[in-house]
mmCIF file of C-alpha atoms in Angstrom:
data_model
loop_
_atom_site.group_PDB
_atom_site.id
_atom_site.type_symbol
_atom_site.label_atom_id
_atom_site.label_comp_id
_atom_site.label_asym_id
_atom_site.label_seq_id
_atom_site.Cartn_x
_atom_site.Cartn_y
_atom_site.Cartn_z
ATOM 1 C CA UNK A 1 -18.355 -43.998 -33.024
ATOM 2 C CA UNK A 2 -19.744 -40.466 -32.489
ATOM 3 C CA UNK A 3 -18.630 -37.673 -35.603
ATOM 4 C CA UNK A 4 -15.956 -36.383 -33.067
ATOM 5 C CA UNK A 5 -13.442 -38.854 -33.102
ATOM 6 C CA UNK A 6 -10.100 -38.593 -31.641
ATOM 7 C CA UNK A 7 -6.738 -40.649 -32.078
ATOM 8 C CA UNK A 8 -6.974 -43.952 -30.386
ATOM 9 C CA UNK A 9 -4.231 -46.151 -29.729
ATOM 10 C CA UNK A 10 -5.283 -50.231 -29.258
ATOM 11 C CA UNK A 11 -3.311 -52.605 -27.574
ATOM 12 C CA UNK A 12 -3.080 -56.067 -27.023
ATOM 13 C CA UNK A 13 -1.538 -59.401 -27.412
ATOM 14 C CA UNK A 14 -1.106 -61.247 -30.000
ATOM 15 C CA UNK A 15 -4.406 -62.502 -31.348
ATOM 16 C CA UNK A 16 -6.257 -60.338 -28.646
ATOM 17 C CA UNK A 17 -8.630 -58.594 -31.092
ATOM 18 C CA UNK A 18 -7.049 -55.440 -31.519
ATOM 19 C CA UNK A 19 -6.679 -55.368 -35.360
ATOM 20 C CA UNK A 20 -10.669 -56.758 -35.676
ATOM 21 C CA UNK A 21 -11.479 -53.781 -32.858
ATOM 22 C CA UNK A 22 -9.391 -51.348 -35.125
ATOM 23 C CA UNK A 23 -11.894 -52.287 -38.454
ATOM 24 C CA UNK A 24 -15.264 -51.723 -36.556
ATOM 25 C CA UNK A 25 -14.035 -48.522 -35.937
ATOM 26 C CA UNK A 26 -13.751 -47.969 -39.720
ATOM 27 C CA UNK A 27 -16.865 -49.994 -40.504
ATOM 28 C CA UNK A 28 -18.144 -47.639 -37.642
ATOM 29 C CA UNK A 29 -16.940 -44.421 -38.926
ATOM 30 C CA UNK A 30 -17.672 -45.298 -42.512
ATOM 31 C CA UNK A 31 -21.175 -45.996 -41.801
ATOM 32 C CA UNK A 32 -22.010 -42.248 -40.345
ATOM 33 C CA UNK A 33 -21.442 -41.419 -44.161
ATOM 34 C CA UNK A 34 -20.930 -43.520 -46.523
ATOM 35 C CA UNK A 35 -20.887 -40.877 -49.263
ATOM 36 C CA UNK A 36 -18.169 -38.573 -47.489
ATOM 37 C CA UNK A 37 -16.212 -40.688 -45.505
ATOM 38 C CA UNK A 38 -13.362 -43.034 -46.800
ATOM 39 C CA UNK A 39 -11.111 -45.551 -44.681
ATOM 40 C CA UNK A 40 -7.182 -46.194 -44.942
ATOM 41 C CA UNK A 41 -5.148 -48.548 -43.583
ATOM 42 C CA UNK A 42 -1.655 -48.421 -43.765
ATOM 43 C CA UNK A 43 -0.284 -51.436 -43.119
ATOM 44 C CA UNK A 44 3.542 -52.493 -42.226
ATOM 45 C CA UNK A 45 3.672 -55.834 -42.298
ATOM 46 C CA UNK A 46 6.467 -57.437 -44.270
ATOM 47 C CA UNK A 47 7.095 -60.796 -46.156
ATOM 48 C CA UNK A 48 9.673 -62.006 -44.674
ATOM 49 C CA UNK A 49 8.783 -65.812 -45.280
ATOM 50 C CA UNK A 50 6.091 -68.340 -47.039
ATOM 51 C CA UNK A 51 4.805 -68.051 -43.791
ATOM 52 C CA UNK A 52 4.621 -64.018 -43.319
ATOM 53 C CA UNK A 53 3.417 -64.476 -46.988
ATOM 54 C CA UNK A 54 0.236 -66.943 -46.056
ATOM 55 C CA UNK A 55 -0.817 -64.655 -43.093
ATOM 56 C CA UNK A 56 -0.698 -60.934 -44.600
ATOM 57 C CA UNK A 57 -2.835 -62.541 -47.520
ATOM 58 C CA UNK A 58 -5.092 -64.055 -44.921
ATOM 59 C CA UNK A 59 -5.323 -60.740 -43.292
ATOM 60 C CA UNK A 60 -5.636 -58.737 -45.973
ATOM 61 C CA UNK A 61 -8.413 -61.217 -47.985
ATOM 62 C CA UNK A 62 -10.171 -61.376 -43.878
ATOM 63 C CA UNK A 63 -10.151 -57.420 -43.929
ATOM 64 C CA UNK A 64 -11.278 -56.860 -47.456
ATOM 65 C CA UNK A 65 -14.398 -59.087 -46.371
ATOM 66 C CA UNK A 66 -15.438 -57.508 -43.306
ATOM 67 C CA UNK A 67 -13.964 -54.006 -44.168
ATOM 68 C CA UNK A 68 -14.479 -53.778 -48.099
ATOM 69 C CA UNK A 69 -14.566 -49.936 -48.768
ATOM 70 C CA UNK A 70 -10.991 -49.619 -46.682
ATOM 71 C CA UNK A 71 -8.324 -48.832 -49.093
ATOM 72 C CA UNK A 72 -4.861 -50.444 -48.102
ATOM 73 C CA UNK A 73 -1.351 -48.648 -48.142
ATOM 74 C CA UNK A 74 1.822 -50.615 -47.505
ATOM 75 C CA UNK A 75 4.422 -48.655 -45.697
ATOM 76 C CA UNK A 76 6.611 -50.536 -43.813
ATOM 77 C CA UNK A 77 8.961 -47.713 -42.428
ATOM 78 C CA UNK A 78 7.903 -44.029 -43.340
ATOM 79 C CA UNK A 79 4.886 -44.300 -40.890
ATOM 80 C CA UNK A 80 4.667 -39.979 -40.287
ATOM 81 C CA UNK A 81 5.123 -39.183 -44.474
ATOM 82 C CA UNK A 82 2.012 -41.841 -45.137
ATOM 83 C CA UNK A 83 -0.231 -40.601 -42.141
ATOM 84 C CA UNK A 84 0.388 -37.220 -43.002
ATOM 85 C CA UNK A 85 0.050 -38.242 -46.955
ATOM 86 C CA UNK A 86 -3.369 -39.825 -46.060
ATOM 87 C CA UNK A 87 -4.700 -37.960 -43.580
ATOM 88 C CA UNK A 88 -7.407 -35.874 -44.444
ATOM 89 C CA UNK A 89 -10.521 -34.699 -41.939
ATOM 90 C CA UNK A 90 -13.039 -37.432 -43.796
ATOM 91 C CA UNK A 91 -10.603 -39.842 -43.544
ATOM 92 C CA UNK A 92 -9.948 -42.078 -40.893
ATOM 93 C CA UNK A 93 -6.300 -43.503 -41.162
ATOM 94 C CA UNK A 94 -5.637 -46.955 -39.393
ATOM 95 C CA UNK A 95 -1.990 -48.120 -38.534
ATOM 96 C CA UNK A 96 -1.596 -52.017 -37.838
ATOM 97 C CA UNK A 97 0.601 -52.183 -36.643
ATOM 98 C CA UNK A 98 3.512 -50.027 -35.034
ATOM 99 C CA UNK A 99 5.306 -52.945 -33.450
ATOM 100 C CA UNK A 100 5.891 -54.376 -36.893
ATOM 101 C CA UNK A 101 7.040 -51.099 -38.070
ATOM 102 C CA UNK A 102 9.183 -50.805 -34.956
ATOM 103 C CA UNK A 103 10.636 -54.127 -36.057
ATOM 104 C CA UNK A 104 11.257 -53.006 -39.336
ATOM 105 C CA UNK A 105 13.021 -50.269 -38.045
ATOM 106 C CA UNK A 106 15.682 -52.201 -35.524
ATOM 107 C CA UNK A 107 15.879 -55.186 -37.445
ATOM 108 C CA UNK A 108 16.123 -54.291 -41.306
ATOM 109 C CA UNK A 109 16.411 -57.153 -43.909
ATOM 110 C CA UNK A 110 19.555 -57.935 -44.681
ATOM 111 C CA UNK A 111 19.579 -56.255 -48.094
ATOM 112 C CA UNK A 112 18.446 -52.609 -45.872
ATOM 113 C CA UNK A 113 20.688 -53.322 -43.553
ATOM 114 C CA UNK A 114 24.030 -53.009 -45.967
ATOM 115 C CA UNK A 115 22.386 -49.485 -46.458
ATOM 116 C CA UNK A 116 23.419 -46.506 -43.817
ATOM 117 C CA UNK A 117 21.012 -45.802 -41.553
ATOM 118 C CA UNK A 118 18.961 -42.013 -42.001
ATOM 119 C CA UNK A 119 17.450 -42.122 -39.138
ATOM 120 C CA UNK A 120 17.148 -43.870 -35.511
ATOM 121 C CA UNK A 121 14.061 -45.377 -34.513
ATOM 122 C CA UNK A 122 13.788 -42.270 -31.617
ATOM 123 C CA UNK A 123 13.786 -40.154 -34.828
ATOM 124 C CA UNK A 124 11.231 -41.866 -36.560
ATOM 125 C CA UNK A 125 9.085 -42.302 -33.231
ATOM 126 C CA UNK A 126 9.593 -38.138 -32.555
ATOM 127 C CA UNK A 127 8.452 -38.369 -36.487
ATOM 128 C CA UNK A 128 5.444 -40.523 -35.389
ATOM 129 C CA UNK A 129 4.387 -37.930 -32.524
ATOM 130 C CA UNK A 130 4.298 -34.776 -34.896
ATOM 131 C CA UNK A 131 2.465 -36.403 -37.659
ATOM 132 C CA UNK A 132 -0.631 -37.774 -35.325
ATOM 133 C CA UNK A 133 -0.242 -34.046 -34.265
ATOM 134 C CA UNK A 134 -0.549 -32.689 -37.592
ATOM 135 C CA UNK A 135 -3.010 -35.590 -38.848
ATOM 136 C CA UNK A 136 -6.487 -33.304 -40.317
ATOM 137 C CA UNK A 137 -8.376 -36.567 -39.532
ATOM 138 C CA UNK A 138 -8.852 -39.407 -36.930
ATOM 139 C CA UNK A 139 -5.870 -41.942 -36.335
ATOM 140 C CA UNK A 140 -6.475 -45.408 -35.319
ATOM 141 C CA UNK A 141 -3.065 -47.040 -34.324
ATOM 142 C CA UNK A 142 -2.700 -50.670 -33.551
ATOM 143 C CA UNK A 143 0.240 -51.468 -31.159
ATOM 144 C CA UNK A 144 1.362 -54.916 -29.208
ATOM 145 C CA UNK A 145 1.892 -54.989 -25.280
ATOM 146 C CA UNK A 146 4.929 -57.543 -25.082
ATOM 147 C CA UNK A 147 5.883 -56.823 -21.356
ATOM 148 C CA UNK A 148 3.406 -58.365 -19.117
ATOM 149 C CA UNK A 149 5.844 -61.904 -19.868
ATOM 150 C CA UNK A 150 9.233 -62.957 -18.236
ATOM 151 C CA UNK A 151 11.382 -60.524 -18.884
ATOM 152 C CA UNK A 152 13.486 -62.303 -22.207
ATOM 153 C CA UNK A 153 16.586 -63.615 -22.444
ATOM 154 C CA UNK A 154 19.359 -61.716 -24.999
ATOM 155 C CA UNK A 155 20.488 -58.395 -24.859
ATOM 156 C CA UNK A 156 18.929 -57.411 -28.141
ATOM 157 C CA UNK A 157 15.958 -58.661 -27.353
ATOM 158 C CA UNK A 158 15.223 -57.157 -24.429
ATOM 159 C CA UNK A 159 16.609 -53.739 -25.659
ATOM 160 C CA UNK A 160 13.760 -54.342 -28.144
ATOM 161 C CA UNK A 161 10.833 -54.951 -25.347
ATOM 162 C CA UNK A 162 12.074 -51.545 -23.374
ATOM 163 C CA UNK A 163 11.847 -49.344 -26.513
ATOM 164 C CA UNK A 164 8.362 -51.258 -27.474
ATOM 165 C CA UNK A 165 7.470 -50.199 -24.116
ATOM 166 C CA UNK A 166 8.782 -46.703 -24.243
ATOM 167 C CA UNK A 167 7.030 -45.905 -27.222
ATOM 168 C CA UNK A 168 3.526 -47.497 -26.329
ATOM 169 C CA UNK A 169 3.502 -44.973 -23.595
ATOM 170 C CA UNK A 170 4.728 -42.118 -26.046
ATOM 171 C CA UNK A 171 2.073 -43.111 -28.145
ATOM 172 C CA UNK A 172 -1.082 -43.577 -25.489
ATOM 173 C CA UNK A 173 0.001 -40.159 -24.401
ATOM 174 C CA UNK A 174 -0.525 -38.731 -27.523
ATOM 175 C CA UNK A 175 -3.809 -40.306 -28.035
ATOM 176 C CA UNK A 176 -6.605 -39.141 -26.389
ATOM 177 C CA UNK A 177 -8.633 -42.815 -26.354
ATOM 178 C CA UNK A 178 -5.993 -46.032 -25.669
ATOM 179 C CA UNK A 179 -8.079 -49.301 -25.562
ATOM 180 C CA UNK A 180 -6.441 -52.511 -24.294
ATOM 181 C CA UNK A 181 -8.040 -56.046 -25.697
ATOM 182 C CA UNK A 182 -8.153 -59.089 -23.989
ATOM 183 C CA UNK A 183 -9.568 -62.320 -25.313
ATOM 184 C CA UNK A 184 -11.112 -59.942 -27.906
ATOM 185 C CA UNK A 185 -12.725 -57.984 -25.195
ATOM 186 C CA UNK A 186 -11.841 -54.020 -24.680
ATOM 187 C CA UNK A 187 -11.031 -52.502 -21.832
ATOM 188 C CA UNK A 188 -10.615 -48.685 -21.436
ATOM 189 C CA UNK A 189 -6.997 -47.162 -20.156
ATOM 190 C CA UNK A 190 -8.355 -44.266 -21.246
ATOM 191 C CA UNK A 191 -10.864 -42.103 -22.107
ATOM 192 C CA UNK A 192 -11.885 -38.811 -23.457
ATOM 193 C CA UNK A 193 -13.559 -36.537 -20.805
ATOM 194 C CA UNK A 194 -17.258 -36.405 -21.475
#
């Protein structure tokens, strides 16, 4: 990854590659220099179940194998304060993923949800937008593209797929690399100009 990095946002199903992609681009950016540079992930993935449970300690045992010098942050819903918070200009931030974090945001565990709401997830998107703005240091954000199905059945959930959708684009725009993976192969959407 040349010393020049820019934001990039990588998309993909599930199990496409994207969040494997998003750690050679630490192991990448790491590896220019290993005595300046440092590596954060802030994750927002949340247990929700022993399932949930079994595959964010997969992940995170998987990552600290391949990946061992990135430090992990857990932030399931204040996405701009910890990119801002961690952002720094030898420090590459990586965000896996923001359609977990949108989830967390329209569908709050019961316990969050008796609480009154600060903030729509618009708000926290717009929130999003400034802080990769304001980031001193590369941003690697890892994203799902749900829409390429049937469109789904239920009201909520497709409200859910169309504000996905919106924000993917909100956030490729604001990015000046997006990467789409397929069967853990990338393919460019776009690119910055040489």
């Amino acid at each position: 990854m040349p010393t020049t990095i820019a934001h990039e946002f990588i998309l993909g199903g599930q199990k496409s590659g994207k969040s494997r992609r998003a750690e050679q681009r630490a192991t990448d950016w790491l590896a220019e220099a290993p005595a300046a540079r440092r590596a954060v992930l802030i994750a927002t993935a949340q247990a929700f179940d022993d399932e949930m449970r079994e595959r964010i300690a997969r992940h995170q045992a998987d990552r600290a194998r391949r990946v061992p010098a990135m430090r992990t942050v857990e932030e399931p819903v204040e996405l701009a304060r910890a990119i801002v918070s961690e952002s720094a200009p030898e420090t590459l931030v990586v965000v896996d993923c923001l359609t977990l974090w949108l989830t967390n945001l329209l569908m709050p565990l019961r316990s969050e949800a008796a609480k009154p709401a600060t903030r729509t997830p618009p708000a926290h998107v717009a929130m999003l937008l400034i802080a990769l703005r304001e980031a001193r240091g590369p941003v690697v954000l890892v994203g799902n593209e749900i829409g390429l199905g049937v469109i789904p059945l239920g009201r909520e959930t497709r409200a859910f797929v169309d504000t996905l959708g919106r924000m993917n684009q909100e956030v490729a725009a604001a990015c000046h690399r997006v990467t789409l993976m397929a069967a853990g192969l990338p393919l460019t959407l776009k690119a910055p100009a040489a």
